[in-house]
C-alpha atoms as one frame of an Amber mdcrd trajectory, in Angstrom:
protein
 -46.072  33.960  71.524 -46.949  32.456  68.129 -46.030  33.607  64.619 -48.013
  32.149  61.738 -47.101  32.567  58.072 -49.560  31.440  55.441 -47.927  28.992
  53.093 -50.280  27.924  50.319 -54.018  27.433  49.910 -55.827  25.131  47.539
 -59.204  23.567  46.946 -60.163  22.306  50.386 -56.847  22.836  52.157 -54.689
  25.525  53.668 -51.041  25.198  54.697 -49.505  27.458  57.341 -45.951  27.599
  58.643 -46.128  28.171  62.383 -43.345  29.255  64.720 -43.785  29.100  68.474
 -41.505  31.088  70.763 -43.095  29.895  74.014 -40.936  28.253  76.652 -43.005
  26.761  79.481 -43.282  23.313  81.032 -46.869  23.760  82.237 -49.956  23.190
  80.140 -51.517  26.111  78.318 -55.197  27.026  78.758 -57.686  24.782  76.982
 -57.998  25.368  73.255 -60.735  23.944  71.047 -60.451  24.403  67.300 -62.967
  23.791  64.584 -62.050  21.916  61.443 -59.610  19.125  60.692 -55.862  19.521
  60.510 -52.599  17.641  60.360 -49.614  19.149  62.170 -46.055  18.175  61.257
 -43.055  19.369  63.280 -40.159  20.921  61.368 -37.840  21.739  64.268 -37.940
  21.347  68.044 -40.406  19.451  70.152 -43.453  20.105  72.291 -46.214  18.322
  74.155 -49.935  18.114  73.429 -52.724  17.095  75.785 -55.826  16.070  73.805
 -58.944  14.956  75.709 -56.735  14.195  78.699 -54.176  12.067  76.799 -50.618
  13.504  76.624 -48.284  13.034  73.663 -44.751  14.141  72.801 -44.387  15.636
  69.315 -41.196  16.050  67.286 -40.144  15.693  63.623 -40.816  11.933  63.760
 -44.332  12.157  65.243 -47.012  14.663  64.278 -50.673  14.716  65.144 -54.130
  14.780  63.638 -56.416  17.410  65.148 -60.150  16.772  64.998 -62.830  19.406
  65.361 -63.995  20.094  68.903 -61.216  18.161  70.675 -59.990  20.010  73.766
 -56.245  20.607  73.602 -53.494  21.988  75.807 -49.868  22.521  74.847 -46.572
  22.657  76.711 -43.108  23.663  75.493 -40.611  22.427  78.102 -37.779  22.377
  75.528 -38.252  25.885  74.150 -39.881  26.959  70.912 -40.632  24.924  67.831
 -41.576  25.199  64.181 -44.524  23.339  62.677 -46.494  23.040  59.489 -50.261
  23.047  60.007 -52.366  21.637  57.180 -56.032  22.501  57.566 -58.337  20.260
  55.551 -61.995  20.698  54.615 -64.477  17.971  55.543 -65.077  16.851  51.926
 -61.333  16.596  51.243 -60.808  14.775  54.549 -63.351  12.171  53.442 -61.359
  11.678  50.261 -58.152  11.282  52.277 -59.392   9.125  55.145 -62.658   7.681
  53.854 -64.925   6.505  56.635 -62.174   4.967  58.713 -61.562   6.519  62.145
 -58.133   8.132  62.310 -55.795   7.957  65.287 -54.467  11.117  66.903 -50.739
  10.417  66.537 -49.136  10.305  63.104 -45.793   8.570  62.560 -43.770  10.611
  60.080 -41.819   8.162  57.953 -38.928   9.198  55.705 -41.123   9.668  52.620
 -43.478  11.981  54.460 -40.524  13.840  55.986 -39.015  14.473  52.532 -42.352
  15.619  51.072 -42.788  17.965  54.032 -39.300  19.442  53.605 -39.864  20.031
  49.887 -43.131  21.826  50.568 -41.533  24.090  53.173 -38.691  25.030  50.801
 -41.098  25.813  47.967 -43.753  27.596  49.994 -42.520  31.010  48.929 -42.331
  30.001  45.298 -45.101  29.985  42.699 -47.307  27.185  41.431 -44.747  24.568
  42.421 -45.679  24.980  46.078 -49.295  24.233  45.235 -48.296  21.035  43.410
 -46.074  19.944  46.291 -48.889  20.582  48.763 -51.154  18.312  46.736 -48.416
  15.696  46.676 -48.055  15.925  50.435 -51.813  15.475  50.881 -51.744  12.404
  48.641 -48.964  10.963  50.758 -50.907  11.718  53.920 -53.814   9.704  52.515
 -51.508   6.666  52.554 -50.051   7.277  55.998 -52.991   8.500  58.102 -53.074
   6.107  61.051 -56.210   4.069  61.705 -57.678   4.341  65.196 -57.736   0.624
  66.004 -59.683   1.167  69.200 -62.495   2.890  67.343 -62.458   0.242  64.601
 -62.653  -2.546  67.175 -65.463  -0.715  68.960 -67.485  -0.699  65.748 -66.641
  -4.358  65.164 -67.816  -5.348  68.639 -71.014  -3.315  68.220 -71.760  -5.156
  64.974 -71.064  -8.516  66.639 -73.328  -7.685  69.576 -76.097  -6.615  67.216
 -75.842  -9.935  65.371 -75.938 -11.921  68.614 -78.884  -9.988  70.050 -80.764
 -10.329  66.760 -80.035 -14.077  66.806 -78.641 -13.876  63.280 -77.715 -17.263
  61.759 -74.036 -16.265  61.548 -73.984 -15.509  65.289 -74.278 -19.202  66.161
 -70.498 -19.508  66.187 -67.278 -17.497  66.212 -66.104 -18.655  62.781 -69.260
 -17.832  60.801 -69.731 -14.533  62.646 -66.154 -13.472  61.915 -66.656 -14.402
  58.256 -69.890 -12.398  58.157 -68.103  -9.346  59.588 -65.098  -9.755  57.281
 -62.431 -10.241  59.964 -60.405 -13.128  61.325 -61.854 -15.116  64.245 -58.785
 -14.213  66.289 -59.253 -10.496  65.769 -62.971 -10.632  66.558 -62.361 -12.660
  69.705 -59.553 -10.385  70.885 -61.495  -7.194  70.168 -64.578  -8.477  71.969
 -62.686  -9.491  75.088 -60.778  -6.191  75.177 -63.893  -4.063  74.682 -66.314
  -5.811  77.078 -64.049  -7.834  79.329 -65.799 -11.125  78.465 -65.421 -13.573
  75.607 -67.818 -13.611  72.679 -68.956 -17.089  73.727 -69.798 -15.947  77.228
 -71.598 -12.874  75.866 -73.733 -15.029  73.576 -74.574 -17.313  76.492 -75.424
 -14.253  78.585 -77.950 -13.186  75.943 -79.439 -16.670  75.819 -79.616 -16.862
  79.612 -81.508 -13.567  79.607 -84.040 -15.041  77.188 -84.328 -18.150  79.351
 -85.006 -15.990  82.414 -87.708 -14.109  80.496 -89.502 -17.332  79.607 -89.099
 -18.964  82.988 -90.460 -15.829  84.629 -93.404 -15.948  82.219 -94.230 -19.470
  83.409 -92.445 -21.594  80.814 -91.923 -25.104  82.271 -90.860 -27.343  79.370
 -87.086 -27.402  79.843 -86.262 -29.542  76.812 -88.300 -27.359  74.495 -86.850
 -24.210  76.022 -83.302 -25.510  75.458 -84.056 -26.337  71.830 -85.651 -22.951
  71.139 -82.685 -21.093  72.607 -80.094 -23.104  70.675 -78.673 -25.201  73.511
 -77.546 -28.759  72.761 -80.029 -30.204  75.247 -81.743 -29.505  78.560 -78.623
 -30.420  80.528 -76.624 -27.875  78.535 -79.205 -25.210  79.363 -79.085 -26.130
  83.045 -75.263 -25.987  83.171 -75.167 -22.629  81.440 -77.864 -21.158  83.655
 -76.099 -22.397  86.768 -72.796 -20.957  85.509 -74.311 -17.506  84.948 -76.763
 -17.104  87.835 -75.714 -19.858  90.259 -79.073 -21.663  90.177 -80.792 -24.449
  88.260 -83.866 -23.665  86.123 -86.170 -25.017  88.863 -84.457 -22.880  91.489
 -84.719 -19.831  89.253 -88.410 -20.548  88.730 -88.930 -20.660  92.497 -86.991
 -17.410  92.999 -89.119 -15.630  90.401 -92.473 -16.844  91.655 -94.759 -14.125
  92.946 -95.244 -14.522  96.702
């Protein structure tokens, strides 16, 4: 059983005080809401399952709900009280910009105090509206960045540069500088996302180009190495052998039409 009391509404946002009287350890049926919202816990605790990932919520950890995400809830510790802040898409862009936002929100002491003040003033007059705006401004500072999504975008940009044979993609340092991140972060993100190093990925792309040309009848190994950015023909041969287990001549024989 849920009881929802409207708190305050403004331009692009709506604040509701929600009380839940449920008491069950199992997951509720799937719920899918439209719109964006931030949920802060006032009292009690509960669990949320979002897209298959469980999380424990209490006054120190709230959550960010995105439109269309499938959710389930469990209340193994009894009921709880929450504040749900629904935000319009234009206002959300002002708060979060284009950065992807993580699902869990750490509620630091400043956010906790702003939340408490809003709850106390919600039955007042214009002061509640001002406090709600203040809380939204504070949320803009504390919304957590989804590092996985950011790294995914970073790796996609790095792959695009490598595949396009961009000048900056000739090395880790210039590519990291081009993408505006540290070499360490780019290297770590790439390995975590694809399971291979950036260097090995670049060599994989170059080996693919070498296979294309060998299959097309290309026989000048030194020229092929130079065109593909290898130090020399021996470097090309070592890399090809490392990736496919065969020398260029052996590859040529394997790709010949019988």
